[in-house]
mmCIF file of C-alpha atoms and ligand atoms in Angstrom:
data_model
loop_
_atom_site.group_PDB
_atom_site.id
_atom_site.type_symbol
_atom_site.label_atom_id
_atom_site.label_comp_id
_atom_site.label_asym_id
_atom_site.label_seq_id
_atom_site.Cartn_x
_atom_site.Cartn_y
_atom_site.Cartn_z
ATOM 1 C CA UNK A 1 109.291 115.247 26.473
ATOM 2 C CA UNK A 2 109.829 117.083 29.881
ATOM 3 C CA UNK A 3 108.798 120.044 27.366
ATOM 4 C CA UNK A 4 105.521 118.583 27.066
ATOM 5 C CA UNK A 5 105.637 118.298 30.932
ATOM 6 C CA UNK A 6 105.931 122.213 31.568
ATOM 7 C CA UNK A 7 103.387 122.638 28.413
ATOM 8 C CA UNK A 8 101.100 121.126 30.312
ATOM 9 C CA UNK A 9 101.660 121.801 33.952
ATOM 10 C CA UNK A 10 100.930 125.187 32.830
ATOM 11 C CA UNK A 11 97.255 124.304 31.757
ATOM 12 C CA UNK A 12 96.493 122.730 34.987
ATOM 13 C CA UNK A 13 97.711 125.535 37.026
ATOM 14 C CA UNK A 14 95.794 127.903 35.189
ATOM 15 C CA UNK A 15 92.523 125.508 35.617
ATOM 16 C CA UNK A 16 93.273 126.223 39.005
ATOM 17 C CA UNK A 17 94.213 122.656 39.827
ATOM 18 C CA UNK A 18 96.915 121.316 41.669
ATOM 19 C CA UNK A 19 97.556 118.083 39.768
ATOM 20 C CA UNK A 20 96.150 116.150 36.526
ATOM 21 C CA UNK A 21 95.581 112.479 36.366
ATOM 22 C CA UNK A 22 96.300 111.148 32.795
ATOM 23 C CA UNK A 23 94.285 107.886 32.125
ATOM 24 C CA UNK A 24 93.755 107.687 28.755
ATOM 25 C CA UNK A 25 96.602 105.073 26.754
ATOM 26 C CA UNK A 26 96.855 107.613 24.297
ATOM 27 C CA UNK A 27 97.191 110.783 25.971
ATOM 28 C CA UNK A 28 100.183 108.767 28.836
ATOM 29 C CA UNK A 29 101.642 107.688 25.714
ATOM 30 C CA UNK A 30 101.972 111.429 24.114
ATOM 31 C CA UNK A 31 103.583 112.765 27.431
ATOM 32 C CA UNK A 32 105.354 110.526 28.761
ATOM 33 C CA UNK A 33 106.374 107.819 25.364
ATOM 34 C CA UNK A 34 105.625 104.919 27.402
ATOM 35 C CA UNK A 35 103.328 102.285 25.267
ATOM 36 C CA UNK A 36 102.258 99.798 27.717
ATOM 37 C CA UNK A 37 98.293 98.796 28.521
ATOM 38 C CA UNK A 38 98.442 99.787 31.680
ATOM 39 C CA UNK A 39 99.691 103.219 33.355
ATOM 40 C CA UNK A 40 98.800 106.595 34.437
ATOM 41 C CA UNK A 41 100.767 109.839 34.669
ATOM 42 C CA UNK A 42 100.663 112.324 37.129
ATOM 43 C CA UNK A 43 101.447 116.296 36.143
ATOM 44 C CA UNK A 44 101.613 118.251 38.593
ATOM 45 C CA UNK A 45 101.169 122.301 38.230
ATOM 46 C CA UNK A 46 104.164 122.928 39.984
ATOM 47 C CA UNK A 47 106.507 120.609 37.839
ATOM 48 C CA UNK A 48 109.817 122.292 39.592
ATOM 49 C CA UNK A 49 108.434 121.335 42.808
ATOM 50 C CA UNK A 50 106.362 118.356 42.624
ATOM 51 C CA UNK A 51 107.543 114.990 40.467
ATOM 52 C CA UNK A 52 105.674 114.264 37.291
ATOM 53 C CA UNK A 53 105.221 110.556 38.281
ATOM 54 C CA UNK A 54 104.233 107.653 36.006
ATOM 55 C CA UNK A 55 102.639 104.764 37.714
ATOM 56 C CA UNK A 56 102.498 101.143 36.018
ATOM 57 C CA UNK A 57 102.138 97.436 37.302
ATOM 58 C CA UNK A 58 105.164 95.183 37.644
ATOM 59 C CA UNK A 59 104.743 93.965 34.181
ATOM 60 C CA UNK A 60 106.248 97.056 32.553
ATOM 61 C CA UNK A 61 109.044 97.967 34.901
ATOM 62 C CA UNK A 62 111.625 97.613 32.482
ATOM 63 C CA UNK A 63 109.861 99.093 29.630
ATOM 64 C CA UNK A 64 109.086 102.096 31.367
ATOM 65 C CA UNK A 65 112.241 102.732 32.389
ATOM 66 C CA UNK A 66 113.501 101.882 28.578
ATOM 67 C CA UNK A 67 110.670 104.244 27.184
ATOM 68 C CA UNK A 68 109.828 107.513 29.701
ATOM 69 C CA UNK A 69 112.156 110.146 29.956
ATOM 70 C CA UNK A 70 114.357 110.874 33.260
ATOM 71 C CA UNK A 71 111.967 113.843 33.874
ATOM 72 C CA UNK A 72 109.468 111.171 34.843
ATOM 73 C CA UNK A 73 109.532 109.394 37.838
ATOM 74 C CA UNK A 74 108.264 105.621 37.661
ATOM 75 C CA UNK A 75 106.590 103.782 40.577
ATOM 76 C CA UNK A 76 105.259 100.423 40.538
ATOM 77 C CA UNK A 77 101.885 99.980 41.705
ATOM 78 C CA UNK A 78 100.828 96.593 43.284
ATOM 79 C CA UNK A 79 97.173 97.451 42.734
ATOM 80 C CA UNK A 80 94.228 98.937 40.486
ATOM 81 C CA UNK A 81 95.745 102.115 39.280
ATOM 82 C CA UNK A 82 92.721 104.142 39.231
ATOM 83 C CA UNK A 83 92.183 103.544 43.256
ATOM 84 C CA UNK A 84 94.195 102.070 45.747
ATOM 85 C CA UNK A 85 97.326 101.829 43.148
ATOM 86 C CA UNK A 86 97.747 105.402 42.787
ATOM 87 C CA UNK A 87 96.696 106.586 46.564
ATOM 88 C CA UNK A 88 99.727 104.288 47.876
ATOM 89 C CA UNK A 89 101.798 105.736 45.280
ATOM 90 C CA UNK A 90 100.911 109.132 44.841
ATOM 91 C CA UNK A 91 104.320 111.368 46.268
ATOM 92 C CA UNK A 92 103.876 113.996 48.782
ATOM 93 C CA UNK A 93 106.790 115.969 48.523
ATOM 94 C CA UNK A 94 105.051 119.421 48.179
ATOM 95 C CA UNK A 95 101.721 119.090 49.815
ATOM 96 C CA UNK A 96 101.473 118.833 53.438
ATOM 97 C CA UNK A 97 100.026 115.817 54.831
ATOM 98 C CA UNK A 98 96.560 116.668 55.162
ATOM 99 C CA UNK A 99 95.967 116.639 50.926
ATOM 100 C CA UNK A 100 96.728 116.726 48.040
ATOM 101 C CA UNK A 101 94.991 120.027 46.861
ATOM 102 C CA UNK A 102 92.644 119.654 43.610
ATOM 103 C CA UNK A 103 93.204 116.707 40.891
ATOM 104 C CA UNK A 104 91.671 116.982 37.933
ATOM 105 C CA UNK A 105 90.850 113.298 36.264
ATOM 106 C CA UNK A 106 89.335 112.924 32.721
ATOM 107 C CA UNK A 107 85.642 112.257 33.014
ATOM 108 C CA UNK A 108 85.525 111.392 29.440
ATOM 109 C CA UNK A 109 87.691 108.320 29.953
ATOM 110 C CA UNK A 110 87.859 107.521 33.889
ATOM 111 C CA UNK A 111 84.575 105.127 34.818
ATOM 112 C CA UNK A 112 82.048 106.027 37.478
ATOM 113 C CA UNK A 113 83.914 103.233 39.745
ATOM 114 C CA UNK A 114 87.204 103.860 39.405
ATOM 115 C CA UNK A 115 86.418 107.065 40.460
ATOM 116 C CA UNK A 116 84.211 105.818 43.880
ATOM 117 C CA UNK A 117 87.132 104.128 43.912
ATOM 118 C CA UNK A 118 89.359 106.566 44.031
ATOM 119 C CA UNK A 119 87.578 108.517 46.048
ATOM 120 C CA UNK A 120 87.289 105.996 48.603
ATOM 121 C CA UNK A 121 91.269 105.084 48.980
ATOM 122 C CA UNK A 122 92.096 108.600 49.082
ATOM 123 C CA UNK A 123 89.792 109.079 51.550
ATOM 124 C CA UNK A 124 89.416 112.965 51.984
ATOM 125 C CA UNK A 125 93.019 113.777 51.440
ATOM 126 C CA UNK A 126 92.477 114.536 47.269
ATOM 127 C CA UNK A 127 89.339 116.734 45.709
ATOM 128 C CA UNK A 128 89.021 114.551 42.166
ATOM 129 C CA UNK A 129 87.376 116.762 40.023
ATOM 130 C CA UNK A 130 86.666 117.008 36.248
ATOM 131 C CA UNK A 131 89.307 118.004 34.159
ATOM 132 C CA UNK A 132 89.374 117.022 30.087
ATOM 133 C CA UNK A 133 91.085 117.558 26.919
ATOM 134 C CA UNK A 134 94.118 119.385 28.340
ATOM 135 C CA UNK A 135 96.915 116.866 26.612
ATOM 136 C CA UNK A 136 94.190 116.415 23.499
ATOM 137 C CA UNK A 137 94.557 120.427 23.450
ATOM 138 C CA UNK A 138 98.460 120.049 23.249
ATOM 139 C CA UNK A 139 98.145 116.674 20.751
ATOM 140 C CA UNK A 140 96.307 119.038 18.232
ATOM 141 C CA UNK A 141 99.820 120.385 16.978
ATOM 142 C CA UNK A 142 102.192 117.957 15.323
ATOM 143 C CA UNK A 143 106.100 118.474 15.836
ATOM 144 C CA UNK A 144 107.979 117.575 13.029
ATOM 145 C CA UNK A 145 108.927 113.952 14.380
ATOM 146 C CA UNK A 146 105.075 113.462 14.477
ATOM 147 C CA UNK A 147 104.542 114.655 11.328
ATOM 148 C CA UNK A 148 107.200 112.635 9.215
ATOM 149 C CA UNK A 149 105.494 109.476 10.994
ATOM 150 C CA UNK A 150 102.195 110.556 10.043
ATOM 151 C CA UNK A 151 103.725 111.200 6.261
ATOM 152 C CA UNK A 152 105.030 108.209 6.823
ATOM 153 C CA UNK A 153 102.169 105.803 7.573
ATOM 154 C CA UNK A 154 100.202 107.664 4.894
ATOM 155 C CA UNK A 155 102.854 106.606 2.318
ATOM 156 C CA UNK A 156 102.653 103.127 3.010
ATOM 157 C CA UNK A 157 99.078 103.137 3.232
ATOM 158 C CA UNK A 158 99.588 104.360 -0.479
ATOM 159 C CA UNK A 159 101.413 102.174 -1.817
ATOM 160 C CA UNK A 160 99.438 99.091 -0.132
ATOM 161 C CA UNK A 161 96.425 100.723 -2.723
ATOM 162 C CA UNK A 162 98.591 100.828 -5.582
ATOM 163 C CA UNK A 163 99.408 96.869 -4.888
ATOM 164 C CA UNK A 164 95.703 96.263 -4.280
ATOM 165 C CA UNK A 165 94.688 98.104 -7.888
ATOM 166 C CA UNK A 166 97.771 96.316 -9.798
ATOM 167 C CA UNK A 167 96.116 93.134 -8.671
ATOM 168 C CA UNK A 168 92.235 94.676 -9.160
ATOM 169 C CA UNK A 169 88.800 94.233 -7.169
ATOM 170 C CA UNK A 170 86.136 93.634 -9.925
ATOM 171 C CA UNK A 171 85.128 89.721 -9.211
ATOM 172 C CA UNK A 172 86.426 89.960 -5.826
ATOM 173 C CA UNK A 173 83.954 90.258 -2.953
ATOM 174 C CA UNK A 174 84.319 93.129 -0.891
ATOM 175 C CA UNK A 175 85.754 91.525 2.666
ATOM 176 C CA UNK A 176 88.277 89.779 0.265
ATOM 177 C CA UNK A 177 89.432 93.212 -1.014
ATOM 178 C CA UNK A 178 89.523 94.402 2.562
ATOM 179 C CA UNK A 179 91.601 91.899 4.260
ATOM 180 C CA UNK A 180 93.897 91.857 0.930
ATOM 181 C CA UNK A 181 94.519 95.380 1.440
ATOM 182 C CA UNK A 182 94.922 94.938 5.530
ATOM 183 C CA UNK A 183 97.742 91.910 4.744
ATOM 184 C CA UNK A 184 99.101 94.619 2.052
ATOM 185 C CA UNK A 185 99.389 97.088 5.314
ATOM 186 C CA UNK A 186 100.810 95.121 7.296
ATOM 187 C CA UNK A 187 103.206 93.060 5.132
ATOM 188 C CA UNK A 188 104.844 96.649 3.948
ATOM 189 C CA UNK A 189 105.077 97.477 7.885
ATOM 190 C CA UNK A 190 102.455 98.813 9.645
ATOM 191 C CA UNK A 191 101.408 97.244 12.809
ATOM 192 C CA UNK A 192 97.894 97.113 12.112
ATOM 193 C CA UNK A 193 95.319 99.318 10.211
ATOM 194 C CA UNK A 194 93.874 103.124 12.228
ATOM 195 C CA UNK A 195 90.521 101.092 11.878
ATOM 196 C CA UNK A 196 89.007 98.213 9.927
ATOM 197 C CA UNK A 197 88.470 99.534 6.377
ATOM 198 C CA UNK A 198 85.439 100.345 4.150
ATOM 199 C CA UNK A 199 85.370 98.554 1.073
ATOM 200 C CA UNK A 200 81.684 99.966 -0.095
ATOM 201 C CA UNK A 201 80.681 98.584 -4.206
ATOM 202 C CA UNK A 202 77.389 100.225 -5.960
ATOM 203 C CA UNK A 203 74.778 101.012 -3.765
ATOM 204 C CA UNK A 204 76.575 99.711 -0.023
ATOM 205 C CA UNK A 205 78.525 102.801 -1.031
ATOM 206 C CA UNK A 206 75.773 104.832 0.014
ATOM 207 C CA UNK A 207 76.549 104.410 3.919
ATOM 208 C CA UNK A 208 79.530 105.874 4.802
ATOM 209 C CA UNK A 209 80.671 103.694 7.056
ATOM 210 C CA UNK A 210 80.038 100.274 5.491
ATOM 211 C CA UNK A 211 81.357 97.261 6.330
ATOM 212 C CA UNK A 212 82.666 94.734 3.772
ATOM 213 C CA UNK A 213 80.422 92.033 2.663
ATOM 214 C CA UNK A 214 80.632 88.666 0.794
ATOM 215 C CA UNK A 215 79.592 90.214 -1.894
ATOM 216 C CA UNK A 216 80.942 90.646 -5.457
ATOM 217 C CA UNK A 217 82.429 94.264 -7.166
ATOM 218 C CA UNK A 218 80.997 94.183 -10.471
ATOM 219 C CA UNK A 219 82.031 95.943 -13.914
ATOM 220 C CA UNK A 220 80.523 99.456 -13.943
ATOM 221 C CA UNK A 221 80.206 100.305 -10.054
ATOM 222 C CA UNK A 222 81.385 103.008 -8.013
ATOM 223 C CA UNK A 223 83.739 101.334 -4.696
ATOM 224 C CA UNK A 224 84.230 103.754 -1.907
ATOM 225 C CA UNK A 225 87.504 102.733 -0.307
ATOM 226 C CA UNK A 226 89.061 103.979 3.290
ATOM 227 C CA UNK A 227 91.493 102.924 4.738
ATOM 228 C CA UNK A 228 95.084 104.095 6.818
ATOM 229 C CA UNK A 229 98.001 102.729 8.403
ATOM 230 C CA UNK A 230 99.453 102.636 11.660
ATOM 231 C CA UNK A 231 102.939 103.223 12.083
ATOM 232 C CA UNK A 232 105.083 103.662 15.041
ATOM 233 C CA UNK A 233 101.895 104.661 17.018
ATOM 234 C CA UNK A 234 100.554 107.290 14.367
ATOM 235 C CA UNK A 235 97.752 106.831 11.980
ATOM 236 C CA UNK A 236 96.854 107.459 8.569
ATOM 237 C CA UNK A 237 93.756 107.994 6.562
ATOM 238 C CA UNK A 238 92.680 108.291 3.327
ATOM 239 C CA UNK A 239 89.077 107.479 0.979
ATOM 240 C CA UNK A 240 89.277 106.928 -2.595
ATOM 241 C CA UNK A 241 85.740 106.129 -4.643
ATOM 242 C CA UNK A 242 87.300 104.200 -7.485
ATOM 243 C CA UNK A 243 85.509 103.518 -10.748
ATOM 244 C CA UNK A 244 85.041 99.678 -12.554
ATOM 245 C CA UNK A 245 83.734 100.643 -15.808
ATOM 246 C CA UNK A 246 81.288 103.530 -17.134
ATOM 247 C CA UNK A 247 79.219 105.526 -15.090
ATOM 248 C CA UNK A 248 76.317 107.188 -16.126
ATOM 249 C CA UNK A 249 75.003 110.909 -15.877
ATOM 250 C CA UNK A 250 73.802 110.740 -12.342
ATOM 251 C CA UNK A 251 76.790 108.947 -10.994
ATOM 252 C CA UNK A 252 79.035 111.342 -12.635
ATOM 253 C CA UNK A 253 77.582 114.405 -11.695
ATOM 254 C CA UNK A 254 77.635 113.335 -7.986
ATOM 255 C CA UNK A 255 81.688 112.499 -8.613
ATOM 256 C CA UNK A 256 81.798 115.848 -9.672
ATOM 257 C CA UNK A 257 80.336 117.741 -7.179
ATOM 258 C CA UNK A 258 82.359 115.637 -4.801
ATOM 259 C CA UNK A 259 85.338 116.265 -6.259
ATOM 260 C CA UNK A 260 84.986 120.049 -6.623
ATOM 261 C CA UNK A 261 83.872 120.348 -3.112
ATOM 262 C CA UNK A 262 87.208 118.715 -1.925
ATOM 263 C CA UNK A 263 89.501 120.570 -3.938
ATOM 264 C CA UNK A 264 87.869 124.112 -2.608
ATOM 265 C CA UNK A 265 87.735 123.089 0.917
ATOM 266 C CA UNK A 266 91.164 121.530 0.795
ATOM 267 C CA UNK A 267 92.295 125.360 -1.218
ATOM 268 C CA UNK A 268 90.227 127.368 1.928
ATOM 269 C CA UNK A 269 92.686 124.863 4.568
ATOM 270 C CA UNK A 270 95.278 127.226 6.270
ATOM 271 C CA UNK A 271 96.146 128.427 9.507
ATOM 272 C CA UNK A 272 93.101 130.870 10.507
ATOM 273 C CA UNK A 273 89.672 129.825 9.704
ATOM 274 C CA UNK A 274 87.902 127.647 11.677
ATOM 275 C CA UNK A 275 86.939 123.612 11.278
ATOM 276 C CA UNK A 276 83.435 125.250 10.686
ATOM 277 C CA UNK A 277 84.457 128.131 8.398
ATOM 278 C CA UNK A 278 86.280 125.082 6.331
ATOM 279 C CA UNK A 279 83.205 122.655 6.771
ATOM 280 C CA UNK A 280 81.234 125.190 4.719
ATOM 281 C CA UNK A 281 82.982 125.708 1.897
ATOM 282 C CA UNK A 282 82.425 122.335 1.016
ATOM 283 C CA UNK A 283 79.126 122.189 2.310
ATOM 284 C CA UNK A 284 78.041 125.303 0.236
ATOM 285 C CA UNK A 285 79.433 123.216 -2.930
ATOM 286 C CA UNK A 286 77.447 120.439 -2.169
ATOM 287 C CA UNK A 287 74.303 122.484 -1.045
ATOM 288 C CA UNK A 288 73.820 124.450 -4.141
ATOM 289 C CA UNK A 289 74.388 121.256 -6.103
ATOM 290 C CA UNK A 290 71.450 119.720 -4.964
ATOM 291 C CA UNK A 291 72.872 117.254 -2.623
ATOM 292 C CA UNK A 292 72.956 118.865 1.378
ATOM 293 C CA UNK A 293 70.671 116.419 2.191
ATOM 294 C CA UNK A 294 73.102 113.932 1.338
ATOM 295 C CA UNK A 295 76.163 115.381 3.298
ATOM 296 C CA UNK A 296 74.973 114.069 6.446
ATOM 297 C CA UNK A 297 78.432 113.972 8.335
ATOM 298 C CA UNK A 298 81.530 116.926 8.890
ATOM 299 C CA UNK A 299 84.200 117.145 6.543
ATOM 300 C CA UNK A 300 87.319 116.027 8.382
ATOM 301 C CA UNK A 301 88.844 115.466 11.587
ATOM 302 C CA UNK A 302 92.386 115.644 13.048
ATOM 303 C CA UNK A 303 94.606 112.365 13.090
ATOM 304 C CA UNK A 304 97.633 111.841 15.401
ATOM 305 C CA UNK A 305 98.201 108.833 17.705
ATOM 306 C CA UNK A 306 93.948 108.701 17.355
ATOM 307 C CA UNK A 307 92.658 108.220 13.897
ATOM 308 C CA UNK A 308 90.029 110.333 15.011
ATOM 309 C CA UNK A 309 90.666 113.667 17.530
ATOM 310 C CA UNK A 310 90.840 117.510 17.998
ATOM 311 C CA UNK A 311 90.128 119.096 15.759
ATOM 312 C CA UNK A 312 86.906 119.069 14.067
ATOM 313 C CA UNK A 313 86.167 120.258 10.688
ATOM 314 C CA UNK A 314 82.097 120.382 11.035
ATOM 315 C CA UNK A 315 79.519 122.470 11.998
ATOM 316 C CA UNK A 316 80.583 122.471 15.514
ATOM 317 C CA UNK A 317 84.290 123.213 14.807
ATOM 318 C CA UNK A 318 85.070 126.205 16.356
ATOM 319 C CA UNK A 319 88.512 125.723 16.924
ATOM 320 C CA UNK A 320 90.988 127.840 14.503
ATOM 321 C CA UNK A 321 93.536 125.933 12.371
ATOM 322 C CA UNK A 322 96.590 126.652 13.698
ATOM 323 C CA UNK A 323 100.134 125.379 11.362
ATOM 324 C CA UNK A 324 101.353 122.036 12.924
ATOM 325 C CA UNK A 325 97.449 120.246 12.150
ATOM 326 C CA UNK A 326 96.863 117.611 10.838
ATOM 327 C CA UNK A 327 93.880 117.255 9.020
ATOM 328 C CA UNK A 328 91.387 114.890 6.868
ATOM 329 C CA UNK A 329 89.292 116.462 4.680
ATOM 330 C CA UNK A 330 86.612 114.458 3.336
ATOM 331 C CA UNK A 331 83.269 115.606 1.895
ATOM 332 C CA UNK A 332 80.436 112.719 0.818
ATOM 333 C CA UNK A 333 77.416 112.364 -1.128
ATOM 334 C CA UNK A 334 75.094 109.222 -0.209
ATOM 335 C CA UNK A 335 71.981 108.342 -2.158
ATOM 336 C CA UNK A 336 70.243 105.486 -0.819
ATOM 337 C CA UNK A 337 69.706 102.816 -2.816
ATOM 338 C CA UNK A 338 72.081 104.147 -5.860
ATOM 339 C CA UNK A 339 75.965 104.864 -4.977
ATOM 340 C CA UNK A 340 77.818 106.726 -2.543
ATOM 341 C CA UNK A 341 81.184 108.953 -3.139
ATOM 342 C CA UNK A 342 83.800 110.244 -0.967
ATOM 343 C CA UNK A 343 86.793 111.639 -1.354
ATOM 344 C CA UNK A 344 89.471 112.034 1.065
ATOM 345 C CA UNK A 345 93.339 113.480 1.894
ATOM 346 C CA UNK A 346 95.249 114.020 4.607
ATOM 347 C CA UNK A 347 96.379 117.333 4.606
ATOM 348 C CA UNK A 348 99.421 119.258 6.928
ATOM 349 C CA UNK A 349 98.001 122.821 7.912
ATOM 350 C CA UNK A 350 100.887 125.309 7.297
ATOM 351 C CA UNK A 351 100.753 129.081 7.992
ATOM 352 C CA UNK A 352 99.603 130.012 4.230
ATOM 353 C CA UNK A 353 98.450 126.849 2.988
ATOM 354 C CA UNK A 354 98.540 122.837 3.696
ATOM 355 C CA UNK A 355 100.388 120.118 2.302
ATOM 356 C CA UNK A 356 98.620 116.665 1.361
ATOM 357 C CA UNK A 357 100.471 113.594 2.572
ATOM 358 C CA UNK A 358 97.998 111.941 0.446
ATOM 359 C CA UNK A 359 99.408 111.411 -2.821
ATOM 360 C CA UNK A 360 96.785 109.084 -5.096
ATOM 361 C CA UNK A 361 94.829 110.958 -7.857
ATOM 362 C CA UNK A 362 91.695 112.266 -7.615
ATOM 363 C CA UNK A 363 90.133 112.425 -10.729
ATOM 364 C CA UNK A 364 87.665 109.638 -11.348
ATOM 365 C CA UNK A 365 90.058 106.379 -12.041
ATOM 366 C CA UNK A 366 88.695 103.153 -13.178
ATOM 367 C CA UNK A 367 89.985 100.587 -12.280
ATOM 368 C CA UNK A 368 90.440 96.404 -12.914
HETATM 369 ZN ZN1 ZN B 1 88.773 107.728 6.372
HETATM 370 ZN ZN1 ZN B 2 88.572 110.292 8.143
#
């Protein structure tokens, strides 16, 4: 942990800011392990110097001593965090006593009034500005604890599927499926579920992301599935379109072009190209098939403590895949009115390759 410390003290000195303000549950969580609702860290750019602090209400005194690292020191705030909490708290052991120098706070998570507020109780002594995405840069690589809890999750979001299908769908409505799958989740160990899952029968399959319904899963439909696991903090995700009978010619063509899109994108996955240079391999498939119009969304994201975060595989991912990713990859076709297919894994980037922690089939499964 005090690794991730220097990691990132390093990106806020080279912003050319004197401190960061972590806000956002998931990012404290990342650096500092500590899982309660309420906390903030402090990172200084001068770790060796100045105390990476983590400041949390009375509630979680013990747990925070049980769950951050020595490298962090813990205060106790008495009051809102984001304001008069953190200026009564905030150590001066470097900075002389006219300021605090330049702290960057995340303006994609900290409000308009918490910052006023902040603002206001520090009262000249701290320049907040904008600072974002510097521990969501660091999150984007997995170490190999991270990863076996990711494989992990994804497993048991597996085999909660395979108890779902031994049990079947077809005369079930959808939410039934869905919350028989969720107690499947949780009953094998999970805490919860990443997100509330798609259970999507014959034409509902056609917006990708349905909700369940009270209504019936017939013989002969297509049933987009997706759903993942959370596990120790870390989240799954994974999209099957399962098959309850026959399909006919149009059905199975779109399956098809689904499915070969998929397998080339998840082929082109390695450490080098882009989340956009990825995107359009799959895109290309489904273009010259007849169906971009129907590929309305980007074909994967990363997945960490977040189901969904850096980085993107779309047409604005310009980031390169780097080994240590973790990565969905899940290309769609939605016709209105008729069905909706998409298939998707959860893949490891490695230096020549990637490794799916997804391990159902692929290839068009019917199903009871
Ligand atoms: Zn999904
Ligand atoms: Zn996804």
């Amino acid at each position: 942990m005090p690794e991730r410390i220097e990691r990132l003290a390093e990106q806020v000195a080279a912003a050319g800011f004197d401190w960061l303000l972590v806000s956002a549950p998931l990012n404290v969580r990342w650096l500092t392990g500590f899982t309660g609702s309420n906390a903030v860290a402090l990172c200084p750019a001068a770790p060796g110097r100045n105390p990476a602090v983590l400041l949390t209400d009375f509630r979680y005194t013990e747990q925070a001593a049980e769950q951050a690292p020595s490298a962090w020191q813990i205060e106790i705030a008495s009051n809102d965090l984001l304001g008069p909490g953190l200026a009564e708290k905030f150590p001066l052991s470097d900075v002389d006593q006219s300021g605090y120098g330049t702290v960057g706070y995340d303006d994609t998570h900290v409000t308009v009034a918490q910052l006023a507020a902040l603002r206001t109780a520090f009262d000249q002594r701290a320049d907040f500005e904008p600072l974002s995405g510097s521990v969501e840069a660091l999150r984007v690589i997995k170490s190999a604890a991270e990863v076996e809890k990711i494989r992990a999750a994804a497993n048991l979001a597996d085999a909660a599927m395979v108890e779902l299908l031994e049990v079947g769908i077809v005369g079930r409505s959808e939410v039934d499926v869905a919350l028989a799958l969720e107690l499947a989740i949780r009953r094998l160990g999970a805490q919860e579920l990443s997100f509330p899952p798609i259970v999507a029968a014959g034409a509902h399959g056609a917006l990708p992301h349905a909700e369940p319904r009270e209504v019936t899963i017939e013989k002969g439909q297509m049933v987009t599935l997706d759903w993942g696991a959370r596990l120790d903090g870390y989240c799954s995700d994974c999209t099957r379109t399962f098959l309850t009978g026959e399909l006919d010619e149009v059905q199975q063509r779109i399956y098809d072009v689904v499915l070969d899109a998929q397998l080339a994108a998840v082929a082109a996955v390695e450490a080098g190209p882009t989340g956009r240079e990825v995107d359009l391999v799959a895109r290309t498939i489904i273009d010259s098939a007849g169906f971009g119009e129907n590929f309305g969304h980007g074909l994967g994201h990363g997945v960490g403590l977040d189901v969904h975060e850096a980085p993107r595989l779309s047409r604005k991912g310009d980031t390169p895949l780097e080994a240590g990713m973790i990565v969905t990859v899940e290309p769609g076709i939605y016709v209105a009115g008729l069905c909706g297919v998409r298939i998707e894994d959860l893949l490891l980037v490695t230096a020549d390759g990637s490794e799916a922690l997804s391990s159902l089939p692929k290839e068009p499964q019917v199903v009871i």
